Amino acid sequence: DIQMTQSPSSLSASVGDRVTITCQASQDISNYLNWYQQKPGKAPKLLIYDASNLETGVPSRFSGSGSGTDFTFTISSLQPEDIATYYCQQYDNLPPSITFGQGTRLEIK
Amino acid sequence: QVQLQESGPGLVKPSQTLSLTCTVSGGSISSGSYYWSWIRQPAGKGLEWIGRIYTSGSTNYNPSLKSRVTISVDTSKNQFSLKLSSVTAADTAVYYCASEESSAKTLDYWGQGTLVTVSS
């Protein structure tokens, strides 16, 4: 099974800061990597799909990059409404499965 | 826009079977574009994918739960269901149903989640 290692587990930053979260797969997953935002008490929301594609309606300050085993999620200028927990998610076809990273809790400094 | 709503008992006794249903509105569960998935999240912890079902009835399960999980679909009611047997306190979690776009494997639409507590 593919394991996902997401870091850091928590992060404190100031409004306007550039924020970066990483996700590492235990084996090559090509670009089969999505990113979600989860606010307290709410269901996760898809932000980035296939590693670098911005979901419709998601602000352009959010971006993703990477392929193979190493992936990066970036918020270019942190806004107060971005306070949430962020998860990476990989999908595998052999066998068909989905695995989430451990999550990164983002707080305002 | 597709909407999903979980329903079922909020309290289940240890060793019993947890049963939840997800009702899909705003679209047909028979659409070939989606898988229908269950995900859970213990309080204060991360997300765990439980499994998925396609409208053909084919299923995929998380290997760690496979021996206890059954996911089924009722296209006539536009619903899909989760059964998790032999539950313990470790199965206490918020359970989400979600639609998974079949080619991109993105979990596009989610229910609001339902808390299931395993306790005697």
PDB file of C-alpha atoms in Angstrom:
ATOM      1  CA  ASP A   1       0.000   0.000   0.000  1.00  0.00           C
ATOM      2  CA  ILE A   2       1.115   3.543  -0.722  1.00  0.00           C
ATOM      3  CA  GLN A   3       1.808   5.676   2.331  1.00  0.00           C
ATOM      4  CA  MET A   4       1.559   9.450   2.333  1.00  0.00           C
ATOM      5  CA  THR A   5       3.735  11.559   4.630  1.00  0.00           C
ATOM      6  CA  GLN A   6       2.479  15.115   5.028  1.00  0.00           C
ATOM      7  CA  SER A   7       4.401  17.863   6.804  1.00  0.00           C
ATOM      8  CA  PRO A   8       4.322  19.847   8.890  1.00  0.00           C
ATOM      9  CA  SER A   9       1.511  18.583  11.104  1.00  0.00           C
ATOM     10  CA  SER A  10       0.823  22.124  12.232  1.00  0.00           C
ATOM     11  CA  LEU A  11       1.853  25.556  11.080  1.00  0.00           C
ATOM     12  CA  SER A  12       1.467  29.076  12.414  1.00  0.00           C
ATOM     13  CA  ALA A  13       1.800  32.002  10.000  1.00  0.00           C
ATOM     14  CA  SER A  14       0.865  35.656   9.660  1.00  0.00           C
ATOM     15  CA  VAL A  15      -1.635  37.171   7.273  1.00  0.00           C
ATOM     16  CA  GLY A  16       0.114  37.817   3.987  1.00  0.00           C
ATOM     17  CA  ASP A  17       2.725  35.098   4.504  1.00  0.00           C
ATOM     18  CA  ARG A  18       3.571  32.491   1.919  1.00  0.00           C
ATOM     19  CA  VAL A  19       2.696  29.065   3.297  1.00  0.00           C
ATOM     20  CA  THR A  20       3.991  25.741   2.003  1.00  0.00           C
ATOM     21  CA  ILE A  21       2.905  22.212   2.867  1.00  0.00           C
ATOM     22  CA  THR A  22       4.552  19.079   1.510  1.00  0.00           C
ATOM     23  CA  CYS A  23       3.331  15.576   0.858  1.00  0.00           C
ATOM     24  CA  GLN A  24       5.587  12.640   0.062  1.00  0.00           C
ATOM     25  CA  ALA A  25       4.415   9.338  -1.362  1.00  0.00           C
ATOM     26  CA  SER A  26       6.124   6.055  -0.534  1.00  0.00           C
ATOM     27  CA  GLN A  27       6.279   5.253  -4.244  1.00  0.00           C
ATOM     28  CA  ASP A  28       5.759   6.957  -7.581  1.00  0.00           C
ATOM     29  CA  ILE A  29       2.141   8.106  -7.941  1.00  0.00           C
ATOM     30  CA  SER A  30       2.658  10.224 -11.063  1.00  0.00           C
ATOM     31  CA  ASN A  31       0.373  13.239 -10.569  1.00  0.00           C
ATOM     32  CA  TYR A  32      -2.440  11.338  -8.834  1.00  0.00           C
ATOM     33  CA  LEU A  33      -2.525  13.773  -5.940  1.00  0.00           C
ATOM     34  CA  ASN A  34      -5.308  16.073  -4.724  1.00  0.00           C
ATOM     35  CA  TRP A  35      -5.457  18.700  -1.963  1.00  0.00           C
ATOM     36  CA  TYR A  36      -8.410  19.496   0.321  1.00  0.00           C
ATOM     37  CA  GLN A  37      -9.250  22.183   2.857  1.00  0.00           C
ATOM     38  CA  GLN A  38     -11.298  21.312   5.943  1.00  0.00           C
ATOM     39  CA  LYS A  39     -12.683  23.954   8.269  1.00  0.00           C
ATOM     40  CA  PRO A  40     -13.848  22.970  11.773  1.00  0.00           C
ATOM     41  CA  GLY A  41     -17.143  21.112  11.773  1.00  0.00           C
ATOM     42  CA  LYS A  42     -17.300  21.030   7.982  1.00  0.00           C
ATOM     43  CA  ALA A  43     -16.665  18.474   5.274  1.00  0.00           C
ATOM     44  CA  PRO A  44     -13.434  18.758   3.273  1.00  0.00           C
ATOM     45  CA  LYS A  45     -13.431  20.883   0.136  1.00  0.00           C
ATOM     46  CA  LEU A  46     -11.429  20.065  -2.996  1.00  0.00           C
ATOM     47  CA  LEU A  47      -8.890  22.770  -3.870  1.00  0.00           C
ATOM     48  CA  ILE A  48      -6.312  21.196  -6.211  1.00  0.00           C
ATOM     49  CA  TYR A  49      -6.585  18.099  -8.402  1.00  0.00           C
ATOM     50  CA  ASP A  50      -3.999  16.129 -10.331  1.00  0.00           C
ATOM     51  CA  ALA A  51      -1.263  17.827  -8.320  1.00  0.00           C
ATOM     52  CA  SER A  52      -1.444  21.253  -9.920  1.00  0.00           C
ATOM     53  CA  ASN A  53      -4.912  22.004 -11.299  1.00  0.00           C
ATOM     54  CA  LEU A  54      -7.005  24.581  -9.476  1.00  0.00           C
ATOM     55  CA  GLU A  55     -10.600  23.520  -8.887  1.00  0.00           C
ATOM     56  CA  THR A  56     -13.174  25.887 -10.347  1.00  0.00           C
ATOM     57  CA  GLY A  57     -13.993  28.746  -8.020  1.00  0.00           C
ATOM     58  CA  VAL A  58     -10.925  28.315  -5.800  1.00  0.00           C
ATOM     59  CA  PRO A  59      -8.860  31.511  -5.320  1.00  0.00           C
ATOM     60  CA  SER A  60      -5.670  31.724  -7.315  1.00  0.00           C
ATOM     61  CA  ARG A  61      -3.546  32.203  -4.188  1.00  0.00           C
ATOM     62  CA  PHE A  62      -3.776  28.444  -3.803  1.00  0.00           C
ATOM     63  CA  SER A  63      -1.473  26.321  -5.956  1.00  0.00           C
ATOM     64  CA  GLY A  64       0.060  22.874  -6.142  1.00  0.00           C
ATOM     65  CA  SER A  65       3.070  21.316  -7.792  1.00  0.00           C
ATOM     66  CA  GLY A  66       5.040  18.111  -7.992  1.00  0.00           C
ATOM     67  CA  SER A  67       4.960  14.680  -9.509  1.00  0.00           C
ATOM     68  CA  GLY A  68       6.295  11.251  -8.730  1.00  0.00           C
ATOM     69  CA  THR A  69       6.792  11.133  -4.968  1.00  0.00           C
ATOM     70  CA  ASP A  70       7.147  14.755  -3.872  1.00  0.00           C
ATOM     71  CA  PHE A  71       4.357  17.318  -3.881  1.00  0.00           C
ATOM     72  CA  THR A  72       3.916  20.861  -2.607  1.00  0.00           C
ATOM     73  CA  PHE A  73       0.834  22.908  -1.737  1.00  0.00           C
ATOM     74  CA  THR A  74       1.255  26.675  -1.483  1.00  0.00           C
ATOM     75  CA  ILE A  75      -0.826  29.609  -0.325  1.00  0.00           C
ATOM     76  CA  SER A  76       0.873  32.650  -1.828  1.00  0.00           C
ATOM     77  CA  SER A  77      -0.558  35.196   0.597  1.00  0.00           C
ATOM     78  CA  LEU A  78      -2.307  33.827   3.668  1.00  0.00           C
ATOM     79  CA  GLN A  79      -5.764  35.227   4.384  1.00  0.00           C
ATOM     80  CA  PRO A  80      -7.724  34.932   7.658  1.00  0.00           C
ATOM     81  CA  GLU A  81     -10.326  32.728   5.968  1.00  0.00           C
ATOM     82  CA  ASP A  82      -7.622  30.183   5.077  1.00  0.00           C
ATOM     83  CA  ILE A  83      -7.442  28.954   8.653  1.00  0.00           C
ATOM     84  CA  ALA A  84      -8.205  25.257   8.315  1.00  0.00           C
ATOM     85  CA  THR A  85      -6.653  21.821   8.145  1.00  0.00           C
ATOM     86  CA  TYR A  86      -5.274  20.797   4.763  1.00  0.00           C
ATOM     87  CA  TYR A  87      -5.011  17.222   3.492  1.00  0.00           C
ATOM     88  CA  CYS A  88      -3.305  15.647   0.539  1.00  0.00           C
ATOM     89  CA  GLN A  89      -4.986  12.618  -1.026  1.00  0.00           C
ATOM     90  CA  GLN A  90      -3.550  10.084  -3.429  1.00  0.00           C
ATOM     91  CA  TYR A  91      -5.358   7.556  -5.518  1.00  0.00           C
ATOM     92  CA  ASP A  92      -4.013   4.242  -6.684  1.00  0.00           C
ATOM     93  CA  ASN A  93      -5.359   1.844  -9.261  1.00  0.00           C
ATOM     94  CA  LEU A  94      -3.531  -1.275  -8.150  1.00  0.00           C
ATOM     95  CA  PRO A  95      -5.493  -2.031  -6.061  1.00  0.00           C
ATOM     96  CA  PRO A  96      -8.033   0.789  -6.366  1.00  0.00           C
ATOM     97  CA  SER A  97      -7.742   2.824  -3.203  1.00  0.00           C
ATOM     98  CA  ILE A  98      -7.503   6.273  -1.721  1.00  0.00           C
ATOM     99  CA  THR A  99      -5.105   7.407   1.004  1.00  0.00           C
ATOM    100  CA  PHE A 100      -5.023  10.744   2.809  1.00  0.00           C
ATOM    101  CA  GLY A 101      -2.040  12.460   4.345  1.00  0.00           C
ATOM    102  CA  GLN A 102      -2.123  13.076   8.078  1.00  0.00           C
ATOM    103  CA  GLY A 103      -3.218  16.682   7.652  1.00  0.00           C
ATOM    104  CA  THR A 104      -1.668  20.092   8.362  1.00  0.00           C
ATOM    105  CA  ARG A 105      -3.402  22.382  10.823  1.00  0.00           C
ATOM    106  CA  LEU A 106      -2.860  25.991   9.786  1.00  0.00           C
ATOM    107  CA  GLU A 107      -3.233  28.764  12.351  1.00  0.00           C
ATOM    108  CA  ILE A 108      -2.830  32.516  12.294  1.00  0.00           C
ATOM    109  CA  LYS A 109       0.142  33.865  14.254  1.00  0.00           C
TER     110      LYS A 109
ATOM    111  CA  GLN B   1     -25.541  20.477  -8.048  1.00  0.00           C
ATOM    112  CA  VAL B   2     -25.261  17.112  -6.389  1.00  0.00           C
ATOM    113  CA  GLN B   3     -26.092  17.000  -2.689  1.00  0.00           C
ATOM    114  CA  LEU B   4     -25.506  14.112  -0.305  1.00  0.00           C
ATOM    115  CA  GLN B   5     -27.034  13.437   3.100  1.00  0.00           C
ATOM    116  CA  GLU B   6     -26.025  10.752   5.561  1.00  0.00           C
ATOM    117  CA  SER B   7     -28.564   9.129   7.850  1.00  0.00           C
ATOM    118  CA  GLY B   8     -28.551   6.393  10.450  1.00  0.00           C
ATOM    119  CA  PRO B   9     -28.216   5.690  14.181  1.00  0.00           C
ATOM    120  CA  GLY B  10     -25.892   7.940  16.109  1.00  0.00           C
ATOM    121  CA  LEU B  11     -25.201   5.304  18.753  1.00  0.00           C
ATOM    122  CA  VAL B  12     -24.165   1.706  18.175  1.00  0.00           C
ATOM    123  CA  LYS B  13     -23.281  -0.898  20.790  1.00  0.00           C
ATOM    124  CA  PRO B  14     -19.899  -2.644  20.696  1.00  0.00           C
ATOM    125  CA  SER B  15     -19.825  -5.838  18.592  1.00  0.00           C
ATOM    126  CA  GLN B  16     -22.906  -4.731  16.658  1.00  0.00           C
ATOM    127  CA  THR B  17     -23.150  -3.534  13.049  1.00  0.00           C
ATOM    128  CA  LEU B  18     -23.009   0.129  12.113  1.00  0.00           C
ATOM    129  CA  SER B  19     -25.425   0.963   9.279  1.00  0.00           C
ATOM    130  CA  LEU B  20     -25.573   4.263   7.423  1.00  0.00           C
ATOM    131  CA  THR B  21     -27.330   5.430   4.278  1.00  0.00           C
ATOM    132  CA  CYS B  22     -26.405   8.264   1.944  1.00  0.00           C
ATOM    133  CA  THR B  23     -29.169   9.862  -0.084  1.00  0.00           C
ATOM    134  CA  VAL B  24     -28.130  11.608  -3.286  1.00  0.00           C
ATOM    135  CA  SER B  25     -30.135  14.518  -4.679  1.00  0.00           C
ATOM    136  CA  GLY B  26     -29.624  16.872  -7.603  1.00  0.00           C
ATOM    137  CA  GLY B  27     -28.336  14.089  -9.797  1.00  0.00           C
ATOM    138  CA  SER B  28     -28.691  10.422 -10.568  1.00  0.00           C
ATOM    139  CA  ILE B  29     -26.627   7.905  -8.640  1.00  0.00           C
ATOM    140  CA  SER B  30     -26.656   5.904 -11.870  1.00  0.00           C
ATOM    141  CA  SER B  31     -24.498   8.519 -13.582  1.00  0.00           C
ATOM    142  CA  GLY B  32     -21.482   6.795 -15.023  1.00  0.00           C
ATOM    143  CA  SER B  33     -19.216   9.647 -14.020  1.00  0.00           C
ATOM    144  CA  TYR B  34     -19.021   8.902 -10.319  1.00  0.00           C
ATOM    145  CA  TYR B  35     -18.061   6.405  -7.722  1.00  0.00           C
ATOM    146  CA  TRP B  36     -19.824   6.690  -4.368  1.00  0.00           C
ATOM    147  CA  SER B  37     -17.545   6.677  -1.361  1.00  0.00           C
ATOM    148  CA  TRP B  38     -17.508   6.549   2.409  1.00  0.00           C
ATOM    149  CA  ILE B  39     -14.855   8.326   4.500  1.00  0.00           C
ATOM    150  CA  ARG B  40     -14.600   8.628   8.270  1.00  0.00           C
ATOM    151  CA  GLN B  41     -12.836  10.916  10.721  1.00  0.00           C
ATOM    152  CA  PRO B  42     -12.369  10.238  14.444  1.00  0.00           C
ATOM    153  CA  ALA B  43     -12.589  13.330  16.607  1.00  0.00           C
ATOM    154  CA  GLY B  44      -9.460  15.444  16.277  1.00  0.00           C
ATOM    155  CA  LYS B  45      -7.890  13.047  13.791  1.00  0.00           C
ATOM    156  CA  GLY B  46      -7.407  12.698  10.058  1.00  0.00           C
ATOM    157  CA  LEU B  47      -9.493  11.323   7.234  1.00  0.00           C
ATOM    158  CA  GLU B  48      -9.721   7.604   6.484  1.00  0.00           C
ATOM    159  CA  TRP B  49     -11.171   6.281   3.250  1.00  0.00           C
ATOM    160  CA  ILE B  50     -13.464   3.327   3.903  1.00  0.00           C
ATOM    161  CA  GLY B  51     -14.420   2.290   0.392  1.00  0.00           C
ATOM    162  CA  ARG B  52     -16.424   2.989  -2.741  1.00  0.00           C
ATOM    163  CA  ILE B  53     -19.089   1.514  -4.971  1.00  0.00           C
ATOM    164  CA  TYR B  54     -19.844   1.982  -8.632  1.00  0.00           C
ATOM    165  CA  THR B  55     -23.381   1.867  -9.937  1.00  0.00           C
ATOM    166  CA  SER B  56     -22.624  -1.520 -11.457  1.00  0.00           C
ATOM    167  CA  GLY B  57     -22.242  -2.762  -7.906  1.00  0.00           C
ATOM    168  CA  SER B  58     -18.487  -3.250  -8.042  1.00  0.00           C
ATOM    169  CA  THR B  59     -16.723  -2.222  -4.851  1.00  0.00           C
ATOM    170  CA  ASN B  60     -13.287  -1.363  -3.514  1.00  0.00           C
ATOM    171  CA  TYR B  61     -12.468  -1.317   0.182  1.00  0.00           C
ATOM    172  CA  ASN B  62      -9.700  -0.071   2.441  1.00  0.00           C
ATOM    173  CA  PRO B  63      -7.628  -3.199   3.140  1.00  0.00           C
ATOM    174  CA  SER B  64      -7.545  -2.383   6.850  1.00  0.00           C
ATOM    175  CA  LEU B  65     -11.359  -2.523   7.046  1.00  0.00           C
ATOM    176  CA  LYS B  66     -12.175  -4.909   4.211  1.00  0.00           C
ATOM    177  CA  SER B  67     -13.137  -7.850   6.414  1.00  0.00           C
ATOM    178  CA  ARG B  68     -15.833  -5.800   8.191  1.00  0.00           C
ATOM    179  CA  VAL B  69     -17.172  -3.483   5.465  1.00  0.00           C
ATOM    180  CA  THR B  70     -20.005  -3.837   2.982  1.00  0.00           C
ATOM    181  CA  ILE B  71     -21.071  -1.004   0.684  1.00  0.00           C
ATOM    182  CA  SER B  72     -24.212  -1.401  -1.408  1.00  0.00           C
ATOM    183  CA  VAL B  73     -26.273   0.743  -3.759  1.00  0.00           C
ATOM    184  CA  ASP B  74     -30.011   1.132  -4.351  1.00  0.00           C
ATOM    185  CA  THR B  75     -30.433   2.974  -7.631  1.00  0.00           C
ATOM    186  CA  SER B  76     -34.238   3.022  -7.311  1.00  0.00           C
ATOM    187  CA  LYS B  77     -33.910   5.151  -4.176  1.00  0.00           C
ATOM    188  CA  ASN B  78     -30.811   7.082  -5.326  1.00  0.00           C
ATOM    189  CA  GLN B  79     -29.042   5.852  -2.203  1.00  0.00           C
ATOM    190  CA  PHE B  80     -25.948   3.941  -1.205  1.00  0.00           C
ATOM    191  CA  SER B  81     -25.229   2.360   2.142  1.00  0.00           C
ATOM    192  CA  LEU B  82     -22.428   1.362   4.505  1.00  0.00           C
ATOM    193  CA  LYS B  83     -22.370  -1.551   6.907  1.00  0.00           C
ATOM    194  CA  LEU B  84     -19.459  -1.994   9.320  1.00  0.00           C
ATOM    195  CA  SER B  85     -19.629  -5.088  11.471  1.00  0.00           C
ATOM    196  CA  SER B  86     -18.161  -5.962  14.872  1.00  0.00           C
ATOM    197  CA  VAL B  87     -17.657  -2.334  15.844  1.00  0.00           C
ATOM    198  CA  THR B  88     -15.526  -1.175  18.755  1.00  0.00           C
ATOM    199  CA  ALA B  89     -14.892   2.214  20.345  1.00  0.00           C
ATOM    200  CA  ALA B  90     -12.184   2.742  17.714  1.00  0.00           C
ATOM    201  CA  ASP B  91     -14.932   3.005  15.091  1.00  0.00           C
ATOM    202  CA  THR B  92     -16.378   6.104  16.766  1.00  0.00           C
ATOM    203  CA  ALA B  93     -16.093   8.852  14.166  1.00  0.00           C
ATOM    204  CA  VAL B  94     -17.839  11.296  11.899  1.00  0.00           C
ATOM    205  CA  TYR B  95     -18.807   9.347   8.798  1.00  0.00           C
ATOM    206  CA  TYR B  96     -18.997  11.155   5.472  1.00  0.00           C
ATOM    207  CA  CYS B  97     -20.407  10.030   2.162  1.00  0.00           C
ATOM    208  CA  ALA B  98     -18.986  11.602  -0.970  1.00  0.00           C
ATOM    209  CA  SER B  99     -19.087  11.432  -4.738  1.00  0.00           C
ATOM    210  CA  GLU B 100     -15.809  10.525  -6.379  1.00  0.00           C
ATOM    211  CA  GLU B 101     -15.302  11.621  -9.973  1.00  0.00           C
ATOM    212  CA  SER B 102     -14.408   8.403 -11.708  1.00  0.00           C
ATOM    213  CA  SER B 103     -11.548   9.598 -13.903  1.00  0.00           C
ATOM    214  CA  ALA B 104      -9.911  12.273 -11.733  1.00  0.00           C
ATOM    215  CA  LYS B 105     -10.543  10.389  -8.464  1.00  0.00           C
ATOM    216  CA  THR B 106     -11.489  13.652  -6.802  1.00  0.00           C
ATOM    217  CA  LEU B 107     -13.975  13.665  -3.948  1.00  0.00           C
ATOM    218  CA  ASP B 108     -16.094  16.456  -5.369  1.00  0.00           C
ATOM    219  CA  TYR B 109     -19.254  16.527  -3.284  1.00  0.00           C
ATOM    220  CA  TRP B 110     -19.557  15.590   0.367  1.00  0.00           C
ATOM    221  CA  GLY B 111     -22.352  15.089   2.835  1.00  0.00           C
ATOM    222  CA  GLN B 112     -22.284  17.122   6.024  1.00  0.00           C
ATOM    223  CA  GLY B 113     -21.154  14.087   8.009  1.00  0.00           C
ATOM    224  CA  THR B 114     -22.826  12.154  10.786  1.00  0.00           C
ATOM    225  CA  LEU B 115     -21.330  11.288  14.159  1.00  0.00           C
ATOM    226  CA  VAL B 116     -21.525   7.640  15.124  1.00  0.00           C
ATOM    227  CA  THR B 117     -20.558   6.739  18.667  1.00  0.00           C
ATOM    228  CA  VAL B 118     -19.821   3.164  19.663  1.00  0.00           C
ATOM    229  CA  SER B 119     -20.707   2.704  23.309  1.00  0.00           C
ATOM    230  CA  SER B 120     -22.712   0.416  25.517  1.00  0.00           C
TER     231      SER B 120
END
